[in-house]
mmCIF file of C-alpha atoms in Angstrom:
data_model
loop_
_atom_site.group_PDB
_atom_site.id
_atom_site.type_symbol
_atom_site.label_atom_id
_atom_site.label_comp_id
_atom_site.label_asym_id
_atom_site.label_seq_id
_atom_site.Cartn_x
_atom_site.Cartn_y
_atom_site.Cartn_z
ATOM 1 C CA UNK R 1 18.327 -65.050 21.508
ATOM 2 C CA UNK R 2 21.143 -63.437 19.429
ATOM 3 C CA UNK R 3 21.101 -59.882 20.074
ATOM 4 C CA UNK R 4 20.312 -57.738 16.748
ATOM 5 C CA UNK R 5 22.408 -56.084 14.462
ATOM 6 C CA UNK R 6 23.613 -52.602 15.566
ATOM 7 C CA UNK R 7 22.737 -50.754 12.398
ATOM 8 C CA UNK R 8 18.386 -52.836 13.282
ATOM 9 C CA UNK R 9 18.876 -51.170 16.435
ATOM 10 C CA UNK R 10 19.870 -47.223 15.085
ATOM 11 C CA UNK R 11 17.082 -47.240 12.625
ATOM 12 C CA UNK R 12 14.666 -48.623 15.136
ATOM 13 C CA UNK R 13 16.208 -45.353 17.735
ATOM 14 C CA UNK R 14 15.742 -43.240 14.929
ATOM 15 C CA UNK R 15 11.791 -44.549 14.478
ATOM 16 C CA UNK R 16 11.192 -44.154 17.808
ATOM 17 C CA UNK R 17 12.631 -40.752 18.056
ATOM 18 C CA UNK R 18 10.721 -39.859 14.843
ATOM 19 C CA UNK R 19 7.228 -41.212 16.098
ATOM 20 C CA UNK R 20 7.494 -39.389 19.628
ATOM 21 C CA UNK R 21 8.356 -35.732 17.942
ATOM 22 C CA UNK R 22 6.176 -36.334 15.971
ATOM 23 C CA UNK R 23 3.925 -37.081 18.553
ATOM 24 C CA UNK R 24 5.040 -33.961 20.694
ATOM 25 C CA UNK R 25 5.358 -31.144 17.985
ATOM 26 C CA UNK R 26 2.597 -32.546 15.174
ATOM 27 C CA UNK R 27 -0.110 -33.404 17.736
ATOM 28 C CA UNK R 28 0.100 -32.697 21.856
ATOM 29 C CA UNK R 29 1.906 -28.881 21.205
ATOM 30 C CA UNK R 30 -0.830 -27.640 18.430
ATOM 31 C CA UNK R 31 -3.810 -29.076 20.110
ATOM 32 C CA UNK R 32 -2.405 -27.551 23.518
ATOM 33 C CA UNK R 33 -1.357 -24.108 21.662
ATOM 34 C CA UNK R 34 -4.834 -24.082 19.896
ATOM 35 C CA UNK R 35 -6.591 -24.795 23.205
ATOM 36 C CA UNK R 36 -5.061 -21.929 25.357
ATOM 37 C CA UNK R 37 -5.837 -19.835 22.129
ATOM 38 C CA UNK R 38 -9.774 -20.584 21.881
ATOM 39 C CA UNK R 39 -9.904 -20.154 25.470
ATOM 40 C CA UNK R 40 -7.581 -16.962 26.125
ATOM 41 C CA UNK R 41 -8.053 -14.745 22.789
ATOM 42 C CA UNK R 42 -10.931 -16.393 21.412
ATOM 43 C CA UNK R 43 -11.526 -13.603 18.718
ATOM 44 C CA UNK R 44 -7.996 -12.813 17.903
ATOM 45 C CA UNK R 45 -7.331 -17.094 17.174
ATOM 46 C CA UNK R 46 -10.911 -17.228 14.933
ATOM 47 C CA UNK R 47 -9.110 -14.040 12.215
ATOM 48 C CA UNK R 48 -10.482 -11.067 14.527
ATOM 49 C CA UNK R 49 -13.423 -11.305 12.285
ATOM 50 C CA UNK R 50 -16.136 -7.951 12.220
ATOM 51 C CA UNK R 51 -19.704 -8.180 12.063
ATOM 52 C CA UNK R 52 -22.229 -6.049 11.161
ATOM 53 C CA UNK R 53 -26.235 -7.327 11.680
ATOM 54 C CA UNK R 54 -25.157 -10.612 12.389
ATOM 55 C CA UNK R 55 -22.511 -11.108 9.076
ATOM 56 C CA UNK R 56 -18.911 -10.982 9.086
ATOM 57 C CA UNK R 57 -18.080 -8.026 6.957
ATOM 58 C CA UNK R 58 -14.328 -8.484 7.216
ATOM 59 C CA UNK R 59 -11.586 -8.543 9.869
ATOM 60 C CA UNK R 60 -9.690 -5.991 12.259
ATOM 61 C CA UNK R 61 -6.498 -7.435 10.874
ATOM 62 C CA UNK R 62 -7.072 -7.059 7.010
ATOM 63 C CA UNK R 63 -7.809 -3.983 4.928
ATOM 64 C CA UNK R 64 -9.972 -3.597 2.499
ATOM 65 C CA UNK R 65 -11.312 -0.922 -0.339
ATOM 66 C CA UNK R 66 -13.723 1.305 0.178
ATOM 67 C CA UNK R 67 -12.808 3.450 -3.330
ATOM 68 C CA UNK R 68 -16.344 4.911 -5.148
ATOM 69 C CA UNK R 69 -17.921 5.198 -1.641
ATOM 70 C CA UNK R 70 -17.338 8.906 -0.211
ATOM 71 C CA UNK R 71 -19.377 8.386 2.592
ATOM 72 C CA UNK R 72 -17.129 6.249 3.939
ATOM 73 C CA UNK R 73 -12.954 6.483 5.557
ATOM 74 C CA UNK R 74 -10.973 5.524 2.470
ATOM 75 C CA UNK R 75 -7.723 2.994 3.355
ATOM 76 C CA UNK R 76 -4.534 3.722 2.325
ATOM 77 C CA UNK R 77 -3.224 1.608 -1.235
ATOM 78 C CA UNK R 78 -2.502 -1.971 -1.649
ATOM 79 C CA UNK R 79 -0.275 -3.517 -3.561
ATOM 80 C CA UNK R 80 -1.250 -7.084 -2.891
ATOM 81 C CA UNK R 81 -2.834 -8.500 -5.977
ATOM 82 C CA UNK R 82 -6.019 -6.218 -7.282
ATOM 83 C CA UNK R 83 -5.933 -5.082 -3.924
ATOM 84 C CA UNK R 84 -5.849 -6.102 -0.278
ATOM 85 C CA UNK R 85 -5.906 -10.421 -1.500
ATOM 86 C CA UNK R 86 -4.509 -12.265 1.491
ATOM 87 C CA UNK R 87 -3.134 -14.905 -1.548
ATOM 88 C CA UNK R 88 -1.279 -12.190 -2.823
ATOM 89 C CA UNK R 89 0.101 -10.512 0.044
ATOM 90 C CA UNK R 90 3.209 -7.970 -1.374
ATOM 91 C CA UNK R 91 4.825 -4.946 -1.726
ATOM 92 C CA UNK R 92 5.146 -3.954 -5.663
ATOM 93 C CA UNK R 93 8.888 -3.768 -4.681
ATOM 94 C CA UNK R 94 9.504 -0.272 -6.621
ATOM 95 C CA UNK R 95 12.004 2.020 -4.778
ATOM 96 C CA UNK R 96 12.792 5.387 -4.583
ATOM 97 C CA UNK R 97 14.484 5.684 -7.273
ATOM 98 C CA UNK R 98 11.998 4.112 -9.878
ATOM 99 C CA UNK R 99 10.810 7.438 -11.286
ATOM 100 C CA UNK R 100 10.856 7.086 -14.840
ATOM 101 C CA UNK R 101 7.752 5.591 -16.777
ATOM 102 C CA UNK R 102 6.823 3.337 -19.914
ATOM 103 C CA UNK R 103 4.648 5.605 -21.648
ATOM 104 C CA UNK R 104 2.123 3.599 -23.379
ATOM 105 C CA UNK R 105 2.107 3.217 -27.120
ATOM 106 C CA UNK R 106 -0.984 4.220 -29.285
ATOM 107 C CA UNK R 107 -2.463 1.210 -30.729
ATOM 108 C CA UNK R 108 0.399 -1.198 -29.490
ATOM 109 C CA UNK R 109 -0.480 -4.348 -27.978
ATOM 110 C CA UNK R 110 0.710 -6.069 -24.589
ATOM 111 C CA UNK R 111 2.284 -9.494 -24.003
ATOM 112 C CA UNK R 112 -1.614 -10.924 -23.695
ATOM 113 C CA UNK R 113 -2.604 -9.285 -26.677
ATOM 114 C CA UNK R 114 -4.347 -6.183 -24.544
ATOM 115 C CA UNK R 115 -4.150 -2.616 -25.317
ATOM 116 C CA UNK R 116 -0.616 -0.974 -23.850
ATOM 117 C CA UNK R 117 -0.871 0.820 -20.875
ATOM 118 C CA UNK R 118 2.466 1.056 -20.013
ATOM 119 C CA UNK R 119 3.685 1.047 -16.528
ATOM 120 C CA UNK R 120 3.975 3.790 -13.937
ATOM 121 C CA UNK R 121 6.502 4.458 -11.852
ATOM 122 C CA UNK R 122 6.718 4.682 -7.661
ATOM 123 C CA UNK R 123 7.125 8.283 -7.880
ATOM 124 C CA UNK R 124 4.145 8.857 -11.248
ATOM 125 C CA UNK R 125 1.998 6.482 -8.751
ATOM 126 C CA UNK R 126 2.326 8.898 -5.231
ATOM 127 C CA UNK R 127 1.997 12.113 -7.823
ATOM 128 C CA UNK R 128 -1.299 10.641 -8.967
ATOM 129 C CA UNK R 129 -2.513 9.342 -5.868
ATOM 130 C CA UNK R 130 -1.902 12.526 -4.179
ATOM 131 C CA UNK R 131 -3.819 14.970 -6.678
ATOM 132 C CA UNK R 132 -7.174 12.341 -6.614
ATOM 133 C CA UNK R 133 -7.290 12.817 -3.349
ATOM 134 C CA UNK R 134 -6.420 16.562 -2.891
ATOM 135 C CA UNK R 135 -9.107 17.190 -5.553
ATOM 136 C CA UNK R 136 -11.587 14.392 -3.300
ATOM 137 C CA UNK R 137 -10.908 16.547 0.359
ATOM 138 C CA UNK R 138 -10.447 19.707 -1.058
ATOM 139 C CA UNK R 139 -6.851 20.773 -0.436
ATOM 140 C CA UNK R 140 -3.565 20.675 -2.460
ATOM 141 C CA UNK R 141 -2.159 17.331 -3.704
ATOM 142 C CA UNK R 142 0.725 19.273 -4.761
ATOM 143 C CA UNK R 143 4.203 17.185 -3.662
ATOM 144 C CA UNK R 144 8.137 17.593 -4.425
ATOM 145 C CA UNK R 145 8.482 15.983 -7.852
ATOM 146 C CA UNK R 146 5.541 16.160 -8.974
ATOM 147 C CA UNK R 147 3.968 17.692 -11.840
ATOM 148 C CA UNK R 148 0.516 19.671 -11.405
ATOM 149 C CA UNK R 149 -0.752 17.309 -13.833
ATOM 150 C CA UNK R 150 0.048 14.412 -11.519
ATOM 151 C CA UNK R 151 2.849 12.685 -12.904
ATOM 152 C CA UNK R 152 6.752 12.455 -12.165
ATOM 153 C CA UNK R 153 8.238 15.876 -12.379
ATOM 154 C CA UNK R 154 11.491 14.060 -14.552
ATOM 155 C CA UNK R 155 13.890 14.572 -16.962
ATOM 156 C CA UNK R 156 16.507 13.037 -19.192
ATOM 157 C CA UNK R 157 18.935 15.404 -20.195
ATOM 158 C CA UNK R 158 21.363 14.089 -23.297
ATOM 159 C CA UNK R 159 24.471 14.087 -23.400
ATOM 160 C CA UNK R 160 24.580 12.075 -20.169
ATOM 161 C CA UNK R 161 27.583 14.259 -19.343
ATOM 162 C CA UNK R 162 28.778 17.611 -20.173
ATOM 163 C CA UNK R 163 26.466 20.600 -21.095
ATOM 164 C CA UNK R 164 22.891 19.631 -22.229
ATOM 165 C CA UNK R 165 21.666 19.962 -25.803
ATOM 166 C CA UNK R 166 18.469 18.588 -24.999
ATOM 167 C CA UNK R 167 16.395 17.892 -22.517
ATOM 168 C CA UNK R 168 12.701 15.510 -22.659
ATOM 169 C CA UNK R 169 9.840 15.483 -19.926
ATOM 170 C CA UNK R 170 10.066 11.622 -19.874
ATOM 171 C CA UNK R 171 7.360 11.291 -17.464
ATOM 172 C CA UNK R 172 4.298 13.193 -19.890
ATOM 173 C CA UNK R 173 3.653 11.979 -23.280
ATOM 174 C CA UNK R 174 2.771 14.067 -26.384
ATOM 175 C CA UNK R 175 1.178 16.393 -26.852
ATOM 176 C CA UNK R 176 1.401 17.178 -23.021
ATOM 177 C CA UNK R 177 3.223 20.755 -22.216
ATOM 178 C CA UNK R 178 6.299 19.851 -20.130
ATOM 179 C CA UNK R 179 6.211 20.858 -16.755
ATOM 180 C CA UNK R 180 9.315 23.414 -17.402
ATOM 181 C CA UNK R 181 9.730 25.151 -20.298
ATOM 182 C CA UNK R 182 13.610 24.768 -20.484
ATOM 183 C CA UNK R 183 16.398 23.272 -18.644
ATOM 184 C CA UNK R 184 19.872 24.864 -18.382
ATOM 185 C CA UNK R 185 18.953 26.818 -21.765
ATOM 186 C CA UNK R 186 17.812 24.115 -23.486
ATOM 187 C CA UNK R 187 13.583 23.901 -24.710
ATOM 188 C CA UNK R 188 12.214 20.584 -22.981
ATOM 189 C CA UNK R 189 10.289 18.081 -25.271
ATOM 190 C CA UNK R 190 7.586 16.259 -24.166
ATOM 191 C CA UNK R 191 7.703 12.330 -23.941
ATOM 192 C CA UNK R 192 7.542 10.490 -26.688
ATOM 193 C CA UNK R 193 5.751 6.849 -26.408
ATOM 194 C CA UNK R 194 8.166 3.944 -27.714
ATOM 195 C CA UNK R 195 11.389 5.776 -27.805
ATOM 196 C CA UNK R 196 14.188 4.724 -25.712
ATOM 197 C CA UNK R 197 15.413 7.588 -23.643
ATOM 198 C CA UNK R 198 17.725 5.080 -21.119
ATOM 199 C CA UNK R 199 20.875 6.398 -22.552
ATOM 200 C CA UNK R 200 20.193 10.252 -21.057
ATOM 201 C CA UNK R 201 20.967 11.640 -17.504
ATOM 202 C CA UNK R 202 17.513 11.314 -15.253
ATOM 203 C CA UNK R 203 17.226 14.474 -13.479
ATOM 204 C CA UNK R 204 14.283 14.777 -11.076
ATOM 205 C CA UNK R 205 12.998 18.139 -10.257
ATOM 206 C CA UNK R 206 11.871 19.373 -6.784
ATOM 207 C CA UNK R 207 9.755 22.226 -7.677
ATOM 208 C CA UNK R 208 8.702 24.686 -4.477
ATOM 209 C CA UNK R 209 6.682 23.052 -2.873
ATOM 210 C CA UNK R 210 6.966 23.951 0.781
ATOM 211 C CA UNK R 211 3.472 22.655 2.314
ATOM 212 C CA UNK R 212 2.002 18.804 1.501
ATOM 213 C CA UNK R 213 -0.858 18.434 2.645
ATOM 214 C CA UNK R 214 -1.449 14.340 1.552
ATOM 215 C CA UNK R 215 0.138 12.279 4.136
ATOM 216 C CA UNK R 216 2.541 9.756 3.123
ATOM 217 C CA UNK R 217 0.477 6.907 3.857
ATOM 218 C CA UNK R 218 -2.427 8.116 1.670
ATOM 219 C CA UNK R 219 -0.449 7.816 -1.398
ATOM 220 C CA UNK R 220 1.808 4.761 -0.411
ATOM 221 C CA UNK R 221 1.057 0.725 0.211
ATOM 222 C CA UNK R 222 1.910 -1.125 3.204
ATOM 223 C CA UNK R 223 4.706 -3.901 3.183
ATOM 224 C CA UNK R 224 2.113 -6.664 2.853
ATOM 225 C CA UNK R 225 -0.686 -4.737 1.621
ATOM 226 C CA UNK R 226 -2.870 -5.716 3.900
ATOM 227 C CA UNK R 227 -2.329 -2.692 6.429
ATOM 228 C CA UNK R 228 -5.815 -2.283 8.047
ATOM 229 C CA UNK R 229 -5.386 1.241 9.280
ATOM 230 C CA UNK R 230 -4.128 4.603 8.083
ATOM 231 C CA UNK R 231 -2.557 7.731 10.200
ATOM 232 C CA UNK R 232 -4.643 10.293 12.453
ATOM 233 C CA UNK R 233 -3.642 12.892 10.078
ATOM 234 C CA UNK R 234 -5.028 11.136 7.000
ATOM 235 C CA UNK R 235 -8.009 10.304 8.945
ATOM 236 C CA UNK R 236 -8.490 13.927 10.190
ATOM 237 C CA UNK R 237 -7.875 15.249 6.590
ATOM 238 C CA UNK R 238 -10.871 13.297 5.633
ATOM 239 C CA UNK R 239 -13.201 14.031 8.667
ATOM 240 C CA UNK R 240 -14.684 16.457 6.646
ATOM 241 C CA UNK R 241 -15.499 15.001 3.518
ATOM 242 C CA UNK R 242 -17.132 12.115 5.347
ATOM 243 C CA UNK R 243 -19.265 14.711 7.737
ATOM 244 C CA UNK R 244 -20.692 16.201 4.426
ATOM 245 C CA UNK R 245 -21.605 13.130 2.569
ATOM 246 C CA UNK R 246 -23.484 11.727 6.055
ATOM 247 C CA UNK R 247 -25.280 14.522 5.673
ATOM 248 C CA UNK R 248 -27.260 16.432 9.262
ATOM 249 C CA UNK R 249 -26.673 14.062 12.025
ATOM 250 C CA UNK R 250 -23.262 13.425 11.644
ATOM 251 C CA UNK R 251 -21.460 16.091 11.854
ATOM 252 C CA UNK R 252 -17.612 16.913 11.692
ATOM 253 C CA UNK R 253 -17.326 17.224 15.583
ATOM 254 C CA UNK R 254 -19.224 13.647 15.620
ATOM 255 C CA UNK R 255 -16.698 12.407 12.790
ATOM 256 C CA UNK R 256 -13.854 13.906 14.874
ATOM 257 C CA UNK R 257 -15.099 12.070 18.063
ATOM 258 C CA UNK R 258 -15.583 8.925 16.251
ATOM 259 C CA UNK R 259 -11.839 8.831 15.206
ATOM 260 C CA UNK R 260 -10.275 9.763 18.666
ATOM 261 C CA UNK R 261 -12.736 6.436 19.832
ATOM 262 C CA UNK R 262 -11.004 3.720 17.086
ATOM 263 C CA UNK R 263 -7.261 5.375 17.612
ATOM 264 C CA UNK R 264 -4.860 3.041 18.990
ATOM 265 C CA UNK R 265 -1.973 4.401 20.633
ATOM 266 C CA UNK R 266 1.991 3.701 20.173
ATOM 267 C CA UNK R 267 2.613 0.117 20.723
ATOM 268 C CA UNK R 268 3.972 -0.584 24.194
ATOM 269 C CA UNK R 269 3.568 3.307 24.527
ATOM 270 C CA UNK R 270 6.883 4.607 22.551
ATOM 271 C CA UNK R 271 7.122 2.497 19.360
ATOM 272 C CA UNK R 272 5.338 3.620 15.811
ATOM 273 C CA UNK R 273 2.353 6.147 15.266
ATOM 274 C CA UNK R 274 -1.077 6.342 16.789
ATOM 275 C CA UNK R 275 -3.222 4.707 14.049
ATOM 276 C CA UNK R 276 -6.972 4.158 13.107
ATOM 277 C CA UNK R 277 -8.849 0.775 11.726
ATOM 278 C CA UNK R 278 -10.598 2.282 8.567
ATOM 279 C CA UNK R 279 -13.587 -0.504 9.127
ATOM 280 C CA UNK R 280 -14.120 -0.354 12.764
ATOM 281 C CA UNK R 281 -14.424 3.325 12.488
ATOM 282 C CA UNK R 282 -16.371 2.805 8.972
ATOM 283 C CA UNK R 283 -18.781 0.791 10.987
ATOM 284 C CA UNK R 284 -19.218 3.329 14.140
ATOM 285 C CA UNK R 285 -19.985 5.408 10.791
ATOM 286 C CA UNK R 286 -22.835 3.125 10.086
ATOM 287 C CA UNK R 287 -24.224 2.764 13.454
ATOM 288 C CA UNK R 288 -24.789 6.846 14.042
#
C-alpha cells in the first residue's frame, strides 16, 4: 500500500489534535469543573441566589434598588443600564473632571424627539445625590463643590486668560441666583440654557466645607454597577432612619446589631473595607 501524501497526513494530525482538545477543554474539563462546583460551593455555582418564604428574591452577588421604600437599607447608585441590569453591566465612564453640565433647553427636543433634559455632570450627579439623602437621614449633604442647591459649584470665567470681565454659574440655569455673587470683582451670571460657554476658563469652587457627612459610596456607582453592598458608615448613617420607619420593635440598637451581623470583614484580613450586603441585612429587617 503506497504510503499517503505528507500534506493527508498533517491535516489528518491536525484533526486529531483538534477532536481530542476539543474533547479535553469543550467537554471532560467543564463537566469535571462544574461537578466539583455543585458538589463543593453548591450555592455560590447556582448565582448565590436569596430566598425569602420559599422565592428567590435576588442574589448575594447582585444589587438591587430599594429607592421609594424608607423602611428599608438603600444601596449605593448604579450605573448599569436603568439600574443594577446584569445585561448592562458599566460604569457611566465620567471622570473627575466632568463638572460642567448641558443645561436643558425650554421646549427643545432630543435626538428621539423627547423633551431636553440635558445631561448632568459626575460632579452635578454626587452634589445631588448627596443633598437627597442628607435631607432623607437628617444631616448635611453639604460637599466641596457643591452648591446648597445641589448642583456643581462651577464657573467659566471669560477671557480664558488674563483678568476676568465676566464670570457665569454654568452649572444653574436662569433664573437661579448663582452660588457667589462675584468672582475676582466681576457680578456672576447665572447659566444660560443653549449657549456655548466652552470657550471660557472652568473654575470649580471649593466652598468651606470642612465636615461631609455622605460617604463617598452613597453618592457614587460601583465599576460594574452591580456592587451588592455599601460601607459601615453609610449603613450606620442610615440605622436611624430605618429604626423609625420599623416603628416599636425594632429599634436603633436592634438596627445597629443587625448591621454588625451582615458585615464582612477585609478580604484575607488587610485588603479593602469592611462592607454590608444591603439585601441580606434588608431581609434580617424583614424577619424581626
Amino acid at each position: 500500500m503506497e504510503r499517503m501524501p505528507s500534506w493527508i497526513r498533517r491535516h489528518l494530525a491536525a484533526l486529531r489534535t483538534l477532536l481530542v482538545l476539543t474533547a479535553v477543554t469543550g467537554v471532560i474539563y467543564p463537566l469535571a469543573v462544574t461537578g466539583v462546583a455543585q458538589a463543593l460551593f453548591t450555592g455560590q455555582a447556582n448565582g448565590s441566589l436569596v430566598e425569602k418564604d420559599g422565592k428567590v428574591v435576588g442574589s448575594a452577588l447582585i444589587g438591587q434598588s430599594f429607592e421609594g421604600h424608607r423602611e428599608y437599607f438603600q444601596s449605593r447608585p448604579s450605573a448599569a443600564g436603568d439600574g443594577y441590569d446584569m445585561l448592562s453591566t458599566a460604569a457611566s465612564n465620567l471622570g473627575p473632571e466632568d463638572v460642567v453640565d448641558v443645561l436643558p433647553v425650554p421646549g427643545a427636543k432630543d435626538d428621539e424627539g423627547d423633551p431636553d433634559e440635558g445631561r448632568q455632570s459626575l460632579l452635578t450627579q454626587v452634589c445631588a445625590r448627596s443633598k437627597a439623602i442628607g435631607e432623607m437621614e437628617g444631616v448635611s449633604g453639604a460637599r466641596p463643590y457643591c452648591t446648597s442647591d445641589g448642583v456643581g459649584a462651577v464657573l467659566k470665567v471669560f477671557p480664558a486668560v488674563g483678568a476676568p470681565t465676566r464670570a457665569v454659574s454654568v452649572n444653574q440655569a436662569c433664573p437661579s441666583r448663582p452660588f457667589v455673587a462675584e468672582y475676582q470683582g466681576v457680578r456672576v451670571e447665572c447659566g444660560s440654557p443653549g449657549e456655548d460657554y466652552a470657550a471660557g476658563r472652568t473654575v470649580p469652587v471649593r466652598g468651606n466645607v470642612s465636615d461631609v457627612e455622605v460617604p463617598a459610596d452613597a453618592v457614587t456607582a460601583s465599576g460594574s454597577g452591580l456592587d451588592p453592598h455599601i460601607s459601615l458608615a453609610y449603613a450606620e448613617l442610615q440605622a436611624r432612619r430605618v429604626a423609625a420607619e420599623r416603628g416599636v420593635g425594632v429599634g436603633v440598637g436592634r438596627v445597629r446589631q443587625l448591621i454588625g451581623e451582615h458585615t464582612t470583614g477585609r478580604a484575607l484580613g488587610f485588603m479593602g473595607d469592611p462592607n454590608v450586603n444591603v439585601l441580606e441585612l434588608n431581609l434580617a429587617l424583614d424577619k424581626e
